[in-house]
mmCIF file of C-alpha atoms and ligand atoms in Angstrom:
data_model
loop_
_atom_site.group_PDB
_atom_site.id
_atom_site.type_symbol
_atom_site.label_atom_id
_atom_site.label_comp_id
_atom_site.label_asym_id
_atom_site.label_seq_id
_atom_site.Cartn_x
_atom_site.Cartn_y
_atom_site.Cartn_z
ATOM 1 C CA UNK A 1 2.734 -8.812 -10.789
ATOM 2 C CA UNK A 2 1.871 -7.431 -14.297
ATOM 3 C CA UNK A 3 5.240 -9.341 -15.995
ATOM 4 C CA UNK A 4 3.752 -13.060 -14.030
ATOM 5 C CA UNK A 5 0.518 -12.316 -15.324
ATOM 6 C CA UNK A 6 1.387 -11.756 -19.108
ATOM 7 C CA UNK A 7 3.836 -14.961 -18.979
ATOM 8 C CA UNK A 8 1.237 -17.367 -17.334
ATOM 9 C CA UNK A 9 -0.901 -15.923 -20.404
ATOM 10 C CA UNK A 10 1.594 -16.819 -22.830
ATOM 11 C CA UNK A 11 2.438 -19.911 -21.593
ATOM 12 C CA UNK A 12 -1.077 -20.793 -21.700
ATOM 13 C CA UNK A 13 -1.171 -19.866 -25.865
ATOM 14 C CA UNK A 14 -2.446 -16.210 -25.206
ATOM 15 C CA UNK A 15 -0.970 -13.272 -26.847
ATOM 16 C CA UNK A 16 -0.215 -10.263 -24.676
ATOM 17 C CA UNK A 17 1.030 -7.043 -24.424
ATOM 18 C CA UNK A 18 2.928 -5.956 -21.674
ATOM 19 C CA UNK A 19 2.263 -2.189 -21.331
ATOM 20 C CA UNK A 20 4.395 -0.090 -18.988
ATOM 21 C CA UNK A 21 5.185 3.727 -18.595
ATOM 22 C CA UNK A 22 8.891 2.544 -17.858
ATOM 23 C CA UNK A 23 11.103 1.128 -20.441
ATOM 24 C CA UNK A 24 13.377 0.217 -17.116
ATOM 25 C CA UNK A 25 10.355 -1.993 -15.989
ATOM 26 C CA UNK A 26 9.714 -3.262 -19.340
ATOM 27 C CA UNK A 27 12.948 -4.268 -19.576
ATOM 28 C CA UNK A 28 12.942 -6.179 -15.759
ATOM 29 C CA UNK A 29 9.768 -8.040 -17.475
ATOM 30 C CA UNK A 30 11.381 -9.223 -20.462
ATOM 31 C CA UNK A 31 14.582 -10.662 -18.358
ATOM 32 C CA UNK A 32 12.189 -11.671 -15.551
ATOM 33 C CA UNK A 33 10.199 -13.656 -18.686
ATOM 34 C CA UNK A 34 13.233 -14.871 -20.365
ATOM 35 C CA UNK A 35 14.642 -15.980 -16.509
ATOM 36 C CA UNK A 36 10.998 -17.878 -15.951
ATOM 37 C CA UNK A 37 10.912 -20.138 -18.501
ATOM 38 C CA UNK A 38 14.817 -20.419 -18.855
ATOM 39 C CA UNK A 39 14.247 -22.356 -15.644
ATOM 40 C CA UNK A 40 10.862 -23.946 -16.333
ATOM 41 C CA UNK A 41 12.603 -25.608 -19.709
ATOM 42 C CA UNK A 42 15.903 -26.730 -17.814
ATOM 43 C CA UNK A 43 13.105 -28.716 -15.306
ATOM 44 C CA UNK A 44 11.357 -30.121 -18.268
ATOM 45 C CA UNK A 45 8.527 -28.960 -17.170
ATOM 46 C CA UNK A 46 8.182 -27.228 -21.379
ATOM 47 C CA UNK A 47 10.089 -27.874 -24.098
ATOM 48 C CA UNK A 48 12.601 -25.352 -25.839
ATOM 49 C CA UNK A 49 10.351 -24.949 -28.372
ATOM 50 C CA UNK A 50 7.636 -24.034 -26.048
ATOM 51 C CA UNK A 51 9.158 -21.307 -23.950
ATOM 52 C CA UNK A 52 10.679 -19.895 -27.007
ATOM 53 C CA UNK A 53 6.670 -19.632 -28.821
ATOM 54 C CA UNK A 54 5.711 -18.688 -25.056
ATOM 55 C CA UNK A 55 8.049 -16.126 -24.869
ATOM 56 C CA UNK A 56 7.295 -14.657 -28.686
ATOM 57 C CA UNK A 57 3.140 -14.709 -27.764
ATOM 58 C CA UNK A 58 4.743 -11.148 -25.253
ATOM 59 C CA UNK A 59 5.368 -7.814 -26.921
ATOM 60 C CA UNK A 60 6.498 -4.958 -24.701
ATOM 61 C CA UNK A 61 5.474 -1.568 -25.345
ATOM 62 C CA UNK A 62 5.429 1.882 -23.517
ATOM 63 C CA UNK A 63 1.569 2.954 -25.266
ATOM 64 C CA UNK A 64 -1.300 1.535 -24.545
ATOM 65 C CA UNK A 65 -2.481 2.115 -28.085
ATOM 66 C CA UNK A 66 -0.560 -0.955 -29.564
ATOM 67 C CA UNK A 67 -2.857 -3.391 -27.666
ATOM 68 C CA UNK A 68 -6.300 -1.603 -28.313
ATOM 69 C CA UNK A 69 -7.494 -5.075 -29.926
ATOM 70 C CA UNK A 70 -7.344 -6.771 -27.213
ATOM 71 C CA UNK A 71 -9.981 -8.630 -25.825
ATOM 72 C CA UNK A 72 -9.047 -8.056 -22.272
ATOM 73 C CA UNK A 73 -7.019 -5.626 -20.457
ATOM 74 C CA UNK A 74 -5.374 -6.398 -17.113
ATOM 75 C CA UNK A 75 -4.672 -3.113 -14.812
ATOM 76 C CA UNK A 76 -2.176 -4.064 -12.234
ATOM 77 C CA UNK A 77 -0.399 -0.578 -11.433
ATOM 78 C CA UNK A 78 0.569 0.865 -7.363
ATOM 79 C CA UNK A 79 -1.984 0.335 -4.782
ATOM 80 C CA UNK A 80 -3.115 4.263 -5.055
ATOM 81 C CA UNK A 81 -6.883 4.769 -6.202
ATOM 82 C CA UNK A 82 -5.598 8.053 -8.384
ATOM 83 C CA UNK A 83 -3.506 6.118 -10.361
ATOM 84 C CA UNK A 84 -5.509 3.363 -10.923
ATOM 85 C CA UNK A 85 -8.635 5.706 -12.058
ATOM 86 C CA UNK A 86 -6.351 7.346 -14.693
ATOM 87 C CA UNK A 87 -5.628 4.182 -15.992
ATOM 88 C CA UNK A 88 -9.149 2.757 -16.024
ATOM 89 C CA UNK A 89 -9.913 6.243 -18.092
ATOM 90 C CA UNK A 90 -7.134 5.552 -20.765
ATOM 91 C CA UNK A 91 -8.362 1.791 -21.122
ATOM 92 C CA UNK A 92 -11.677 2.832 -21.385
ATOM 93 C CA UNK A 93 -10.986 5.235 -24.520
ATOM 94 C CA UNK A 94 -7.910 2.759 -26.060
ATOM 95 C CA UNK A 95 -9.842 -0.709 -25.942
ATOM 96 C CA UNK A 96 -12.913 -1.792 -27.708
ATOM 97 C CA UNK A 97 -16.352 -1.277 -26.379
ATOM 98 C CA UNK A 98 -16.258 -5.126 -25.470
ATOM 99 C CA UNK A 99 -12.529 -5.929 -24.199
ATOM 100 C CA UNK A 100 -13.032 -6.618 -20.362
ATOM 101 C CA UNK A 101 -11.456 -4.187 -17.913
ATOM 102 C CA UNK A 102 -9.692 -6.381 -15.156
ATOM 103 C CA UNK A 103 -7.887 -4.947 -12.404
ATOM 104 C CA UNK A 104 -5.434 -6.528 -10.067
ATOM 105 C CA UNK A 105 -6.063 -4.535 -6.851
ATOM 106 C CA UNK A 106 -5.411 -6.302 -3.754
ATOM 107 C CA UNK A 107 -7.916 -3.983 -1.539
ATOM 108 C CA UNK A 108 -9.633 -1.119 -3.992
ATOM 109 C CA UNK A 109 -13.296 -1.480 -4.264
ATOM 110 C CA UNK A 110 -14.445 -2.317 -7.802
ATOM 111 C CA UNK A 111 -16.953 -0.189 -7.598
ATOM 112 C CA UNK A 112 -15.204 2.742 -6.479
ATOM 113 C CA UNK A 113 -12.873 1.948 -9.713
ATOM 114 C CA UNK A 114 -15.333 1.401 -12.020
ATOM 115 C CA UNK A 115 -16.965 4.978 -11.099
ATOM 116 C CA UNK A 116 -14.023 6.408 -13.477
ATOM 117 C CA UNK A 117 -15.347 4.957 -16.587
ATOM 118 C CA UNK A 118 -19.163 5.534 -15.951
ATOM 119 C CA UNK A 119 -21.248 3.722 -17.995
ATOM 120 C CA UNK A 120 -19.079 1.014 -18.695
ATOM 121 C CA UNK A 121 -18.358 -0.218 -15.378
ATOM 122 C CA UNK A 122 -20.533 -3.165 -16.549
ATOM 123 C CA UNK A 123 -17.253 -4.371 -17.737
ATOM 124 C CA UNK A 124 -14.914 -3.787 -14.987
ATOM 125 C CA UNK A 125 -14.151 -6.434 -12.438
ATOM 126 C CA UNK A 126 -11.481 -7.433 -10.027
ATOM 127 C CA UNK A 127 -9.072 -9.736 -11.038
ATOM 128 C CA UNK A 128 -6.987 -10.669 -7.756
ATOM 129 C CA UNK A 129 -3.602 -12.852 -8.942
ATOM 130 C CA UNK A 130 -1.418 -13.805 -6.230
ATOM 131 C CA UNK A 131 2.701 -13.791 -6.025
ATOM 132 C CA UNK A 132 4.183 -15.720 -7.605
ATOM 133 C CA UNK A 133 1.915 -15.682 -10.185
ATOM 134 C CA UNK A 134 3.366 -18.397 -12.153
ATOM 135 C CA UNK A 135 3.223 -20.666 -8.667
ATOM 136 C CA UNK A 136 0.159 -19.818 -6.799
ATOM 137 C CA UNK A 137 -3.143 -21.421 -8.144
ATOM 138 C CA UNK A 138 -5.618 -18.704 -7.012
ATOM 139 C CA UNK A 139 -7.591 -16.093 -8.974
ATOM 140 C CA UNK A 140 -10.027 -14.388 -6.447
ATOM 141 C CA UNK A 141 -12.430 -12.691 -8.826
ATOM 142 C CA UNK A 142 -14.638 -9.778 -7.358
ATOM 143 C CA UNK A 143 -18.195 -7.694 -9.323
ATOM 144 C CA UNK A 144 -18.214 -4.513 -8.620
ATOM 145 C CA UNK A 145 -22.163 -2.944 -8.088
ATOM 146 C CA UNK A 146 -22.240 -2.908 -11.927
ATOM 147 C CA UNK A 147 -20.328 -5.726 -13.103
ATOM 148 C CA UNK A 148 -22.663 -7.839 -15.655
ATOM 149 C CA UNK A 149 -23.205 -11.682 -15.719
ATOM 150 C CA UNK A 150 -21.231 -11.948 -18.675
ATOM 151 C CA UNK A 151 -17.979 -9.808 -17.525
ATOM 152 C CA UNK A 152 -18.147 -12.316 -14.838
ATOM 153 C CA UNK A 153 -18.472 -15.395 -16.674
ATOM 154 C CA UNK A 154 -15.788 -14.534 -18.993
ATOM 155 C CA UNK A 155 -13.364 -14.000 -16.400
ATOM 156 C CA UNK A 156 -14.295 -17.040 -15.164
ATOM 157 C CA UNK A 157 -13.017 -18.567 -18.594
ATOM 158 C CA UNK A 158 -10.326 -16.664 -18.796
ATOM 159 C CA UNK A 159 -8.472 -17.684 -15.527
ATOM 160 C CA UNK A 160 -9.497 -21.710 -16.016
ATOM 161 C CA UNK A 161 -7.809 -20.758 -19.368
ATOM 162 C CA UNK A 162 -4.731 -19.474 -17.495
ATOM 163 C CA UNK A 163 -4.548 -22.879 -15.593
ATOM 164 C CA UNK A 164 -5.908 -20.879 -12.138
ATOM 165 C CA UNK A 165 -8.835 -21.584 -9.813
ATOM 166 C CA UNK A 166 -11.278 -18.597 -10.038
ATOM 167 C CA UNK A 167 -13.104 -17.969 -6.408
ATOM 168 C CA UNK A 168 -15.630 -15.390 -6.219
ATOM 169 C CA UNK A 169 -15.590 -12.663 -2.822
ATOM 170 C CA UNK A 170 -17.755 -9.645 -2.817
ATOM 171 C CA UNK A 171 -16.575 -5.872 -3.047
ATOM 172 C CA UNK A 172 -15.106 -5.499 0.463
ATOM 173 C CA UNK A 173 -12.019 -3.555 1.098
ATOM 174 C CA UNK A 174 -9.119 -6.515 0.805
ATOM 175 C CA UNK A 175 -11.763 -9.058 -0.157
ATOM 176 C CA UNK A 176 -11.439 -12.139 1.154
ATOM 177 C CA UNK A 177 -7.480 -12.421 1.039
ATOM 178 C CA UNK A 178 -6.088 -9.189 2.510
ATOM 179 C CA UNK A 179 -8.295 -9.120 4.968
ATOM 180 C CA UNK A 180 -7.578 -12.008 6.884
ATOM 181 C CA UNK A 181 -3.989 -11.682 5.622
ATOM 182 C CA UNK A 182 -3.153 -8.191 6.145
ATOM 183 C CA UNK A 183 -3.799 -8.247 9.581
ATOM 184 C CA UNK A 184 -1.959 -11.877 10.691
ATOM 185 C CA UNK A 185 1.190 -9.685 9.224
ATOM 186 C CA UNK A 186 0.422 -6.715 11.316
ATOM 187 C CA UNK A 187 -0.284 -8.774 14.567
ATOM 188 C CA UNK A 188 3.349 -9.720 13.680
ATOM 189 C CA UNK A 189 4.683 -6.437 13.375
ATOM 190 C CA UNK A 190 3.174 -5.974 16.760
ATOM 191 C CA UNK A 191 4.913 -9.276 18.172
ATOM 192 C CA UNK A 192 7.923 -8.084 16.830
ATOM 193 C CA UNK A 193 7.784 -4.649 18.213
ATOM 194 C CA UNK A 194 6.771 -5.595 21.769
ATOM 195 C CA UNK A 195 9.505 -8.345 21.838
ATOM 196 C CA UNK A 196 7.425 -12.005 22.366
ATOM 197 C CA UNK A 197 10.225 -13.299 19.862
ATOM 198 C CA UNK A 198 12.828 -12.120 17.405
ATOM 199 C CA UNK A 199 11.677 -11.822 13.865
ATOM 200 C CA UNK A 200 13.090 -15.126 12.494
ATOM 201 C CA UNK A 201 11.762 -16.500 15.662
ATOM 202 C CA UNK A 202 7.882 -15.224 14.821
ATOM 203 C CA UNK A 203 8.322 -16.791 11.568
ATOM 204 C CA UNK A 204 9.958 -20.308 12.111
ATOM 205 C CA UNK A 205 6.504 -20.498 14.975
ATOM 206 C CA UNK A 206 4.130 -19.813 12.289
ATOM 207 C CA UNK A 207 6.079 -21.549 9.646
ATOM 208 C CA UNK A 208 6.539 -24.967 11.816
ATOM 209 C CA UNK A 209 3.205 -24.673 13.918
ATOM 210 C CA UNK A 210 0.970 -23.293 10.866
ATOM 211 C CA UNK A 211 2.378 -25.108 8.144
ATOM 212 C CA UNK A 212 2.601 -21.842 6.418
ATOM 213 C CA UNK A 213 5.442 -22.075 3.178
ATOM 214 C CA UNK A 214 6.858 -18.570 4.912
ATOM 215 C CA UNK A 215 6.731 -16.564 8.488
ATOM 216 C CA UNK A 216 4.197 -13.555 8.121
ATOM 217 C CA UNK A 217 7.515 -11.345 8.126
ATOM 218 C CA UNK A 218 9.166 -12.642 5.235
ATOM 219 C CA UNK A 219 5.948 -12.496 3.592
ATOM 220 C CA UNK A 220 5.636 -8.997 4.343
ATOM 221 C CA UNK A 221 9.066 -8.637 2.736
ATOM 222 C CA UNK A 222 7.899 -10.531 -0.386
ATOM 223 C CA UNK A 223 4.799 -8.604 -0.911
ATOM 224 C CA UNK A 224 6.866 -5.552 0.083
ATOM 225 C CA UNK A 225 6.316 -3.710 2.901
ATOM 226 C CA UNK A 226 5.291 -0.196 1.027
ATOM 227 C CA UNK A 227 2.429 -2.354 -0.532
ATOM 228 C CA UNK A 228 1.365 -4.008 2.818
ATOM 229 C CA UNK A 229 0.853 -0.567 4.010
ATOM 230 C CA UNK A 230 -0.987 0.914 1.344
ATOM 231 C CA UNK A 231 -3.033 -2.494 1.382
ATOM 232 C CA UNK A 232 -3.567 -1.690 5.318
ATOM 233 C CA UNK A 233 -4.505 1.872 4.889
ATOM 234 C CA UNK A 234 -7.067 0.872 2.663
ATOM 235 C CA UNK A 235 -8.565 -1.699 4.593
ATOM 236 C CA UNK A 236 -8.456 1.023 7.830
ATOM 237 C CA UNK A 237 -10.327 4.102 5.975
ATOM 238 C CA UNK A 238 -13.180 1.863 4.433
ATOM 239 C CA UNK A 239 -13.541 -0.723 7.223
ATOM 240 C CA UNK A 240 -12.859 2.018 9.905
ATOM 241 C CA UNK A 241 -11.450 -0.566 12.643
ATOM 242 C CA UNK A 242 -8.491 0.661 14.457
ATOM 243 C CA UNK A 243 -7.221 -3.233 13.649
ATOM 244 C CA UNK A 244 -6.127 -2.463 10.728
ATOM 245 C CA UNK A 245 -3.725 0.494 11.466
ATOM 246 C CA UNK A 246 0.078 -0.529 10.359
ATOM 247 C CA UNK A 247 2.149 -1.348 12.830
ATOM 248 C CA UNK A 248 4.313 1.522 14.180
ATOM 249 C CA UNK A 249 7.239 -0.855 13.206
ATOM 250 C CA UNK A 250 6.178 -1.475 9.677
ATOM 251 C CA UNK A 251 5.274 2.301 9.012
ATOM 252 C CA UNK A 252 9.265 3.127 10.438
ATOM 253 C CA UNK A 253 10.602 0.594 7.862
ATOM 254 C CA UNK A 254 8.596 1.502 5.144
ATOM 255 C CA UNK A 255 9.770 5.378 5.785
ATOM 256 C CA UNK A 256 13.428 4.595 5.737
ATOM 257 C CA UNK A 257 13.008 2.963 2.354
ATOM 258 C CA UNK A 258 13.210 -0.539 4.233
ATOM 259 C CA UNK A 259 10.700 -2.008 1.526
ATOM 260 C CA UNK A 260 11.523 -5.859 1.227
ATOM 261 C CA UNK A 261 13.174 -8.237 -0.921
ATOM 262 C CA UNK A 262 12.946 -5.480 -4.065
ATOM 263 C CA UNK A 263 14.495 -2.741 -1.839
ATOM 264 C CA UNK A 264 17.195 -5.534 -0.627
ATOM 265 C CA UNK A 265 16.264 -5.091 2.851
ATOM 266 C CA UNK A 266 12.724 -5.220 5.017
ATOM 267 C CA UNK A 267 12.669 -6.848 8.253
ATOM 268 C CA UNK A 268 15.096 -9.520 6.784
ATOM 269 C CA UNK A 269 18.341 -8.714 4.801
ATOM 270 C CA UNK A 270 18.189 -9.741 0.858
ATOM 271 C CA UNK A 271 21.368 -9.755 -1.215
ATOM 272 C CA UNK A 272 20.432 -7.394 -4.366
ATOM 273 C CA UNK A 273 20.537 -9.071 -7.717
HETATM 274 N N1 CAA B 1 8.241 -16.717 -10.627
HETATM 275 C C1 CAA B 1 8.090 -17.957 -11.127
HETATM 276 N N2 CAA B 1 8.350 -19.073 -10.425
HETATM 277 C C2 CAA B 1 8.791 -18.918 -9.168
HETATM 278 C C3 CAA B 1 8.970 -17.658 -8.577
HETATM 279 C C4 CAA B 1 8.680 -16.539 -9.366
HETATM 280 N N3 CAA B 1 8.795 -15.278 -8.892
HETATM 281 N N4 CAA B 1 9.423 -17.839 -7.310
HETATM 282 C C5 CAA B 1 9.526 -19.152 -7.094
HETATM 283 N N5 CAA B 1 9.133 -19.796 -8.224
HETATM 284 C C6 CAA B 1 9.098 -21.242 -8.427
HETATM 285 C C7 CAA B 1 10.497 -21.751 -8.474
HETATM 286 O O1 CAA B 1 11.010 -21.693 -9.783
HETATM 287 C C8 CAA B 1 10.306 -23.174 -7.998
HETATM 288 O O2 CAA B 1 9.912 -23.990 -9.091
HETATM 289 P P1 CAA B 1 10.601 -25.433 -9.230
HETATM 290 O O3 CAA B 1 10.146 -26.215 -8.034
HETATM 291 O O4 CAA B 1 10.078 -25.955 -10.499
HETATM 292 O O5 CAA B 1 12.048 -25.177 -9.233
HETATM 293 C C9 CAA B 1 9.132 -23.102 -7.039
HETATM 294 O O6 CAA B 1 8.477 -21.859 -7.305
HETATM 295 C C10 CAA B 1 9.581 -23.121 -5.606
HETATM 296 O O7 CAA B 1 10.537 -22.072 -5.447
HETATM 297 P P2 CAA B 1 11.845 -22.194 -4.563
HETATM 298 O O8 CAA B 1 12.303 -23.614 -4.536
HETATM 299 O O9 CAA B 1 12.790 -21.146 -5.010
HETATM 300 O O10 CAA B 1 11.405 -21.711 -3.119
HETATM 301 P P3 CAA B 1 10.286 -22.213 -2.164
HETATM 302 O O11 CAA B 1 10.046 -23.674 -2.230
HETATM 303 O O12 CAA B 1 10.663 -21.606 -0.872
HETATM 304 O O13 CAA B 1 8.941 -21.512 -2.697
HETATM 305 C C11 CAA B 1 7.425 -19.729 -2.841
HETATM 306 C C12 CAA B 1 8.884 -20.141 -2.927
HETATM 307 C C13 CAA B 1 6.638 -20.384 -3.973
HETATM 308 C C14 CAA B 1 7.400 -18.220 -2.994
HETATM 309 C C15 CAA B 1 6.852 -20.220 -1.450
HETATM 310 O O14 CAA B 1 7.680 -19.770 -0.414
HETATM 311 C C16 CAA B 1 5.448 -19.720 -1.182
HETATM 312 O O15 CAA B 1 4.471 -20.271 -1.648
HETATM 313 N N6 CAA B 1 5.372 -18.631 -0.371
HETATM 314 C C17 CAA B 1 4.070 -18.018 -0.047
HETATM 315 C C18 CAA B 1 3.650 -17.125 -1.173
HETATM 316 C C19 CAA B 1 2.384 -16.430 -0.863
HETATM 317 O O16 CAA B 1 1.771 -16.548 0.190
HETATM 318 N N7 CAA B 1 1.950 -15.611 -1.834
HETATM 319 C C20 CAA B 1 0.764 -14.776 -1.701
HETATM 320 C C21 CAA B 1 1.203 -13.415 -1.289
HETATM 321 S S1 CAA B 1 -0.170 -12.338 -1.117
HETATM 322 C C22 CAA B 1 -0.415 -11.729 -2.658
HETATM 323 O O17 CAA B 1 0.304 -11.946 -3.584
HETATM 324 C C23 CAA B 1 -1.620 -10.903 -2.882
HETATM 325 C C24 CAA B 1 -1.660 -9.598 -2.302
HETATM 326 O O18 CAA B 1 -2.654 -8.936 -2.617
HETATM 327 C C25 CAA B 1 -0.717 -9.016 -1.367
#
């Protein structure tokens, strides 16, 4: 999510850095980038000259400490509350007393985040971008206990500047989003599992009767099924109802490597690229 973030950035005449621990990833991100707006220019939707001074506004780079000016930092690392803290610690002593510390978690409270950098939780806030980020219009923005006025109000600004639709949910496990989406996928895990209808079955129903672009399963695939989990687990230890438990079927997948579209196989089969 962190490479469709930078690029709708860039696009949108912001310069970035795309910070990674893995040159590997870094290297996905620049050919997922060049790939993006390859296709964007060959739809006219930009001109040549616009992807390639899109494309130039990204620099890639394995320490944090070549973007300490910027203004904002967006944290959009695994779904694990360890890892995330760590991070939120290193932005907090890289970045300037007044860059903004976003973070893209799809289920972590804010608050609970924001505990790792003490007193400046004021400027921590939840920053919820949706896949594909270049596609999907929503930015659901969430204040943790501390968050100020203005933290808010500039990320506010920021996504209209990114061409999104910011929509404001409270510090909840999964928000708004996950938690009405999370468990419509595991309900389908279920309806797999106890056979009402084959997976590509479930899907074409909710796809054709819901008007939904994909099935719930293939969704799960897209998100990947190792992050619907985590997102799941999360939702289960804070909200404590037994609804929110994975699926027996999604946990087996998910422990034979079965992770989705990035794995090449989930529920569906995906040919790797
Ligand atoms: N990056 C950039 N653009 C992309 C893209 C990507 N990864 N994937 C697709 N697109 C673009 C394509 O380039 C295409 O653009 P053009 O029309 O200009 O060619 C357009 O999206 C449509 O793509 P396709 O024609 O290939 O396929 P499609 O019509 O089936 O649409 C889809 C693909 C946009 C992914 C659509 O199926 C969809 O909207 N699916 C639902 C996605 C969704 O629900 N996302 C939210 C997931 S939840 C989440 O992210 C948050 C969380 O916390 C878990």
């Amino acid at each position: 999510m962190g490479s469709g973030i930078s690029l709708v950035a860039a696009q949108s005449g912001i310069d970035c850095w795309q910070i990674d621990i893995s040159a590997e990833q870094l290297e996905r991100a620049k050919a997922y980038h060049a790939k993006t707006v390859a296709r964007a220019v060959s739809k006219q939707r930009m001109t040549e000259e616009e992807g390639t001074a899109a494309l130039a506004r990204i620099r890639y780079t394995q320490s944090m400490a070549d973007g300490r000016n910027a203004e904002w930092a967006v944290e959009a690392a695994s779904e694990n509350v360890d890892v995330k803290k760590k991070i939120f610690v290193a932005m907090q002593s890289t970045f300037s007393a007044s860059t903004v510390l976003a973070t893209n978690t799809s289920s972590i409270s804010i608050t609970d985040l924001a505990s790792a950098v003490g007193a400046d939780a004021h400027r921590v806030i939840g920053m919820h971008f949706f896949n594909p980020v270049p596609v999907m219009k929503l930015v659901e923005v969430i204040k943790g206990l501390a968050t100020s006025a203005e933290t808010t109000a500039r990320t506010m600004e920021l996504s209209k500047a990114m061409g999104k639709t910011p929509v404001p949910a409270n510090d909840r496990a999964g928000f708004v989003s996950n938690r009405v989406l999370m468990p419509m996928i595991n309900e389908a895990f279920y309806a797999w599992m106890e056979g009402v209808a084959e997976p590509s079955d479930i899907d074409e129903i909710m796809k054709l009767g819901c008007n939904f672009p994909m099935g719930p399963l293939r969704l799960a695939d897209f998100i990947g099924l190792d992050v619907c989990h985590d997102i799941m687990m999360v939702l289960y230890r804070e909200l404590g109802h037994p609804k929110f438990f994975p699926c027996p079927r999604l946990r087996q997948l998910v422990q034979a490597g079965r992770l989705g579209d990035k794995s090449g196989c989930g529920v569906f089969e995906y040919p790797v690229s």
